[in-house]
């Protein structure tokens, strides 16, 4: 997973790039690119995320649970 600073830099780059190309006047384009950046950063659970799960839950169950929760969230594949 990317660091918070790396995500901030990527989002700032998207906004700057879209403003320079005149696309920021279409906020949905910029918003879609930002959401895609965030989704890519949290797509797979990191080791610390998996380790924070209860000890009786195997790591692979934690990863599967994360993917299912993400897919069901507003950022996930199952959202509109």
PDB file of C-alpha atoms in Angstrom:
ATOM      1  CA  UNK A   1       0.000   0.000   0.000  1.00  0.00           C
ATOM      2  CA  UNK A   2       1.265   3.448  -0.833  1.00  0.00           C
ATOM      3  CA  UNK A   3       2.103   5.837   1.970  1.00  0.00           C
ATOM      4  CA  UNK A   4      -0.210   8.715   2.804  1.00  0.00           C
ATOM      5  CA  UNK A   5       2.361  11.140   1.416  1.00  0.00           C
ATOM      6  CA  UNK A   6       2.641   9.196  -1.857  1.00  0.00           C
ATOM      7  CA  UNK A   7      -1.142   9.191  -2.217  1.00  0.00           C
ATOM      8  CA  UNK A   8      -1.279  12.916  -1.499  1.00  0.00           C
ATOM      9  CA  UNK A   9       1.388  13.547  -4.120  1.00  0.00           C
ATOM     10  CA  UNK A  10      -0.433  11.396  -6.689  1.00  0.00           C
ATOM     11  CA  UNK A  11      -3.760  13.148  -6.032  1.00  0.00           C
ATOM     12  CA  UNK A  12      -2.079  16.563  -6.233  1.00  0.00           C
ATOM     13  CA  UNK A  13      -0.489  15.491  -9.518  1.00  0.00           C
ATOM     14  CA  UNK A  14      -3.882  14.436 -10.912  1.00  0.00           C
ATOM     15  CA  UNK A  15      -5.459  17.758  -9.945  1.00  0.00           C
ATOM     16  CA  UNK A  16      -2.523  19.746 -11.335  1.00  0.00           C
ATOM     17  CA  UNK A  17      -2.497  17.742 -14.568  1.00  0.00           C
ATOM     18  CA  UNK A  18      -6.253  18.055 -15.048  1.00  0.00           C
ATOM     19  CA  UNK A  19      -6.144  21.805 -14.378  1.00  0.00           C
ATOM     20  CA  UNK A  20      -3.321  22.226 -16.896  1.00  0.00           C
ATOM     21  CA  UNK A  21      -5.284  20.304 -19.529  1.00  0.00           C
ATOM     22  CA  UNK A  22      -8.530  22.117 -18.754  1.00  0.00           C
ATOM     23  CA  UNK A  23     -10.160  18.934 -17.463  1.00  0.00           C
ATOM     24  CA  UNK A  24     -10.649  20.157 -13.916  1.00  0.00           C
ATOM     25  CA  UNK A  25     -13.650  22.069 -15.209  1.00  0.00           C
ATOM     26  CA  UNK A  26     -15.235  18.629 -15.476  1.00  0.00           C
ATOM     27  CA  UNK A  27     -15.008  17.634 -11.789  1.00  0.00           C
ATOM     28  CA  UNK A  28     -16.276  14.105 -12.334  1.00  0.00           C
ATOM     29  CA  UNK A  29     -13.209  13.258 -14.461  1.00  0.00           C
ATOM     30  CA  UNK A  30     -10.869  14.442 -11.737  1.00  0.00           C
ATOM     31  CA  UNK A  31     -12.915  12.740  -9.022  1.00  0.00           C
ATOM     32  CA  UNK A  32     -12.899   9.444 -10.930  1.00  0.00           C
ATOM     33  CA  UNK A  33      -9.121   9.580 -11.308  1.00  0.00           C
ATOM     34  CA  UNK A  34      -8.674  10.360  -7.616  1.00  0.00           C
ATOM     35  CA  UNK A  35     -10.989   7.532  -6.558  1.00  0.00           C
ATOM     36  CA  UNK A  36      -9.104   5.148  -8.842  1.00  0.00           C
ATOM     37  CA  UNK A  37      -5.851   6.184  -7.178  1.00  0.00           C
ATOM     38  CA  UNK A  38      -7.260   5.557  -3.715  1.00  0.00           C
ATOM     39  CA  UNK A  39      -8.783   2.213  -4.724  1.00  0.00           C
ATOM     40  CA  UNK A  40      -5.491   1.047  -6.215  1.00  0.00           C
ATOM     41  CA  UNK A  41      -3.727   1.944  -2.964  1.00  0.00           C
ATOM     42  CA  UNK A  42      -6.065  -0.079  -0.750  1.00  0.00           C
ATOM     43  CA  UNK A  43      -6.906  -2.942  -3.108  1.00  0.00           C
ATOM     44  CA  UNK A  44      -4.843  -5.530  -1.238  1.00  0.00           C
ATOM     45  CA  UNK A  45      -4.435  -5.626   2.541  1.00  0.00           C
ATOM     46  CA  UNK A  46      -0.962  -4.932   3.851  1.00  0.00           C
ATOM     47  CA  UNK A  47       0.779  -7.252   6.273  1.00  0.00           C
ATOM     48  CA  UNK A  48       0.067  -4.939   9.265  1.00  0.00           C
ATOM     49  CA  UNK A  49      -3.614  -4.859   8.295  1.00  0.00           C
ATOM     50  CA  UNK A  50      -3.761  -8.642   8.156  1.00  0.00           C
ATOM     51  CA  UNK A  51      -1.844  -8.973  11.429  1.00  0.00           C
ATOM     52  CA  UNK A  52      -4.310  -6.663  13.172  1.00  0.00           C
ATOM     53  CA  UNK A  53      -7.096  -9.182  12.627  1.00  0.00           C
ATOM     54  CA  UNK A  54      -8.083 -11.422  15.510  1.00  0.00           C
ATOM     55  CA  UNK A  55      -5.557 -14.180  16.108  1.00  0.00           C
ATOM     56  CA  UNK A  56      -8.107 -16.947  15.525  1.00  0.00           C
ATOM     57  CA  UNK A  57      -8.682 -15.808  11.948  1.00  0.00           C
ATOM     58  CA  UNK A  58      -6.137 -17.166   9.491  1.00  0.00           C
ATOM     59  CA  UNK A  59      -4.339 -14.578   7.332  1.00  0.00           C
ATOM     60  CA  UNK A  60      -5.926 -15.838   4.126  1.00  0.00           C
ATOM     61  CA  UNK A  61      -9.380 -15.412   5.640  1.00  0.00           C
ATOM     62  CA  UNK A  62      -8.434 -11.867   6.641  1.00  0.00           C
ATOM     63  CA  UNK A  63      -7.315 -11.072   3.087  1.00  0.00           C
ATOM     64  CA  UNK A  64     -10.493 -12.569   1.611  1.00  0.00           C
ATOM     65  CA  UNK A  65     -12.618 -10.668   4.133  1.00  0.00           C
ATOM     66  CA  UNK A  66     -10.825  -7.434   3.219  1.00  0.00           C
ATOM     67  CA  UNK A  67     -11.433  -7.980  -0.499  1.00  0.00           C
ATOM     68  CA  UNK A  68     -15.113  -8.782   0.099  1.00  0.00           C
ATOM     69  CA  UNK A  69     -15.577  -5.701   2.285  1.00  0.00           C
ATOM     70  CA  UNK A  70     -13.803  -3.470  -0.218  1.00  0.00           C
ATOM     71  CA  UNK A  71     -15.823  -4.841  -3.125  1.00  0.00           C
ATOM     72  CA  UNK A  72     -19.047  -4.202  -1.224  1.00  0.00           C
ATOM     73  CA  UNK A  73     -17.977  -0.669  -0.277  1.00  0.00           C
ATOM     74  CA  UNK A  74     -18.590   2.549  -2.183  1.00  0.00           C
ATOM     75  CA  UNK A  75     -15.144   2.157  -3.782  1.00  0.00           C
ATOM     76  CA  UNK A  76     -15.609  -1.471  -4.721  1.00  0.00           C
ATOM     77  CA  UNK A  77     -16.450  -3.299  -7.884  1.00  0.00           C
ATOM     78  CA  UNK A  78     -20.043  -3.908  -6.815  1.00  0.00           C
ATOM     79  CA  UNK A  79     -20.854  -0.218  -6.425  1.00  0.00           C
ATOM     80  CA  UNK A  80     -22.274   1.972  -9.144  1.00  0.00           C
TER      81      UNK A  80
END
